[in-house]
Short mmCIF file of C-alpha atoms in Angstrom, two decimals:
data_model
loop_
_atom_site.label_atom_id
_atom_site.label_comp_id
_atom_site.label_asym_id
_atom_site.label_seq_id
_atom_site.Cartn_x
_atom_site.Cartn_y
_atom_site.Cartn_z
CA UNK A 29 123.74 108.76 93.79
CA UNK A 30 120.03 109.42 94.45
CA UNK A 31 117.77 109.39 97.19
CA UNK A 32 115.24 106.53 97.69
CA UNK A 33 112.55 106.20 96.14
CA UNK A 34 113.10 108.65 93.54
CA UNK A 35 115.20 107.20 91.42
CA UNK A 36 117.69 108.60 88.86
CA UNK A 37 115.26 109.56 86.36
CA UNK A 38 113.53 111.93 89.16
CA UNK A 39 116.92 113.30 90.02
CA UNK A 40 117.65 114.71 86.71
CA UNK A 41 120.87 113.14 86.73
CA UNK A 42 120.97 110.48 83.39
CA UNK A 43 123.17 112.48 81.32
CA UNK A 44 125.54 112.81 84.01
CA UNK A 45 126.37 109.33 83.83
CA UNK A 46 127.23 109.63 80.25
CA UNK A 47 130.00 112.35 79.09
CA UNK A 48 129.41 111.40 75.13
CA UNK A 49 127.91 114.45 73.81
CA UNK A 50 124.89 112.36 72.75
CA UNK A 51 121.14 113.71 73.32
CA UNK A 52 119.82 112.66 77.06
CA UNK A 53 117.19 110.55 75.30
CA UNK A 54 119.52 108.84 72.70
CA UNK A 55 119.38 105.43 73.11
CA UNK A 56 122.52 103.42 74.49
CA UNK A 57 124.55 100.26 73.86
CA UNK A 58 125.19 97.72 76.61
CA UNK A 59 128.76 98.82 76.64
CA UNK A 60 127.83 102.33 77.03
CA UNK A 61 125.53 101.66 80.37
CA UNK A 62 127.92 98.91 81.65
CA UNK A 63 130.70 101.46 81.56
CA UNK A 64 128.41 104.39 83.37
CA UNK A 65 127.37 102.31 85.92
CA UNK A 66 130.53 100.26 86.29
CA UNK A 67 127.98 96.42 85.62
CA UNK A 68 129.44 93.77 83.69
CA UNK A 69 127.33 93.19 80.82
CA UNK A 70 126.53 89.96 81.97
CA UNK A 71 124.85 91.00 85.15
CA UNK A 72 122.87 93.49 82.97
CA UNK A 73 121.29 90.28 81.05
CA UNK A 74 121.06 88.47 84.11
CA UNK A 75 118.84 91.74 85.57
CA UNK A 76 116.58 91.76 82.38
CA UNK A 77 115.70 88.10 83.54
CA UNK A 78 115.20 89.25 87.01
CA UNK A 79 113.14 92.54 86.97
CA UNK A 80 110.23 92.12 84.06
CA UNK A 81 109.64 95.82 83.35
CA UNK A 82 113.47 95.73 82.40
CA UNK A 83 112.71 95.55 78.63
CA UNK A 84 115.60 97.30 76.33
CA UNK A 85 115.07 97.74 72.75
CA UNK A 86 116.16 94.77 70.72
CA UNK A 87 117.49 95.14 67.10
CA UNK A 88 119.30 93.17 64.55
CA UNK A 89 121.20 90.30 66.03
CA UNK A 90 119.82 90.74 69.45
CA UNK A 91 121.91 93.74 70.01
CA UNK A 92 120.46 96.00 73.11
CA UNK A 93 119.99 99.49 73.68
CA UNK A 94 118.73 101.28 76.57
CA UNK A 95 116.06 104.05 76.93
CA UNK A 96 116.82 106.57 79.49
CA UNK A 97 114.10 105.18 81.50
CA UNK A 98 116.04 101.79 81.09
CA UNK A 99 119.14 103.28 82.09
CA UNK A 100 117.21 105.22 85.32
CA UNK A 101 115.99 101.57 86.70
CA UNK A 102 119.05 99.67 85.90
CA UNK A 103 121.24 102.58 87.78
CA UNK A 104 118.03 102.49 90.93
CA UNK A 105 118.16 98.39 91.25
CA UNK A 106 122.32 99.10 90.97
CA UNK A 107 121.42 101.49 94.09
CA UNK A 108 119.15 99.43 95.81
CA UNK A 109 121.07 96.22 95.31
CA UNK A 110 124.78 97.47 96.42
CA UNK A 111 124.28 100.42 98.33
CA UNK A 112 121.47 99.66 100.18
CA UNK A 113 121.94 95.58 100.75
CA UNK A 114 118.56 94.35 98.82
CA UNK A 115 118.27 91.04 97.28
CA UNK A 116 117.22 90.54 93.81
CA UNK A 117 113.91 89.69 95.02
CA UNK A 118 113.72 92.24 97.54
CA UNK A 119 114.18 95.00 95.01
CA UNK A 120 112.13 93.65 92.35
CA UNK A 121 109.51 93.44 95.12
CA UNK A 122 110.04 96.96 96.19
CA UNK A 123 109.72 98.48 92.78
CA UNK A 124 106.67 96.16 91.56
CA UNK A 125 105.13 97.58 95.07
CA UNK A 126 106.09 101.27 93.84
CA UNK A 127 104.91 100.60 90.80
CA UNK A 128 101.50 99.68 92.25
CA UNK A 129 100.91 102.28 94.39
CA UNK A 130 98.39 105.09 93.95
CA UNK A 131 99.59 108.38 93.11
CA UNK A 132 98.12 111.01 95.11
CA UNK A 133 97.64 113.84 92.74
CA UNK A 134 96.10 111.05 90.71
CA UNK A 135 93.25 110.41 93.47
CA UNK A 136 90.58 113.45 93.06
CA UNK A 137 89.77 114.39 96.43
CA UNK A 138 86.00 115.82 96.44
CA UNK A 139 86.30 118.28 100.10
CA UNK A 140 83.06 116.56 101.25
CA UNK A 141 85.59 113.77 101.92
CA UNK A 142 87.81 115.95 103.99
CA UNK A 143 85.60 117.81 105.90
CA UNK A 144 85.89 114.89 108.76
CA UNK A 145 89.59 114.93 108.71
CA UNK A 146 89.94 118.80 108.68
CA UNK A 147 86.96 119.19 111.81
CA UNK A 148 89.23 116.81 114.13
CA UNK A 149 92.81 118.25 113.43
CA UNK A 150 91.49 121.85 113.28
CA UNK A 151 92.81 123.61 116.41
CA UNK A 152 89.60 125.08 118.47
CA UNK A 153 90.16 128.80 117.22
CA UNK A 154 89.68 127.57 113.83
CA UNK A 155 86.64 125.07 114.14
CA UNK A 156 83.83 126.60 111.81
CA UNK A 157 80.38 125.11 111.44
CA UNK A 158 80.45 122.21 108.66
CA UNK A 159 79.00 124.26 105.51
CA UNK A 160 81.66 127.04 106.66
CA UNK A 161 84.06 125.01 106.13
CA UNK A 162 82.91 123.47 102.79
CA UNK A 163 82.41 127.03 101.50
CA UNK A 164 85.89 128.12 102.95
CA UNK A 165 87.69 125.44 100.95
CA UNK A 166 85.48 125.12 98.06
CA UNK A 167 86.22 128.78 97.97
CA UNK A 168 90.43 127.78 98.15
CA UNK A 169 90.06 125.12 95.35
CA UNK A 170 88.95 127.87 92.84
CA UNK A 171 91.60 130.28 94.37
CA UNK A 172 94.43 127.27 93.80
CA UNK A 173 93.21 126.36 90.69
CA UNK A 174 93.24 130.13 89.15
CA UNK A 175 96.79 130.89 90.95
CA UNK A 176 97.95 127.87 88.47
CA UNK A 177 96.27 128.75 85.81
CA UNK A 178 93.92 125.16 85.86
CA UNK A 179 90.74 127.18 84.96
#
């Protein structure tokens, strides 16, 4: 369905799971996500106990209905759970851990932090004195950042 890791609402792939006509971030019934996923509903309630950043809406009488982002996890734990052999625990564990990890493009990286990593792996034909190097990259920062139009 989706590769690991990235999840259903990475792949692009919610609406495909739904052939209603609705908009791909209308909200959905139980009914609706047990039938696109092929759950019972009770195993749906039973995951909402299980995995705490599970939280559907809740209206009038209790009745559910999913985000897409509700609908992404619950089809990922369906993955990681029956295609891939986790536990319960195991995949609440792996997404809490996902959860918690850094991003990288939310780290800034300042080059001065680099500039060891970058002298070791460069090959001999490209080893330049430190502040050449600094300049050098310093120099392709601004030429990234004006190429995506961040300046």
């Amino acid at each position: 369905m989706f590769e690991r890791g990235k999840g259903l609402a990475a792949s692009g792939d919610i609406q495909a799971l739904f052939d209603d006509g609705k908009a791909p971030d209308a909200l959905r019934t139980i009914g609706e996500v047990t039938r696109a996923l092929s759950i019972a509903p009770h195993v749906l309630r039973y995951w909402e106990e299980q995995f705490p950043m599970l939280r559907p809406v809740k209206r009038g009488g209790g009745r559910r209905y999913y985000r897409p982002e509700d609908v992404a996890l619950l089809a990922e734990i369906h993955q990681l759970v029956h295609a891939q052999g986790y536990t319960l625990r195991g995949a609440r564990q792996y997404l809490e851990e996902r959860a918690r990890a850094p991003k990288v493009a939310d780290q800034p990286v300042e080059p001065q932090a680099l500039l060891p990593l970058l002298m070791d792996a460069a090959p001999p034909v490209l080893r330049l004195p430190q502040d050449d190097l600094l300049d050098a990259l310093i120099g392709l920062r601004s030429d990234l950042a004006r190429l995506l139009g961040e300046e």
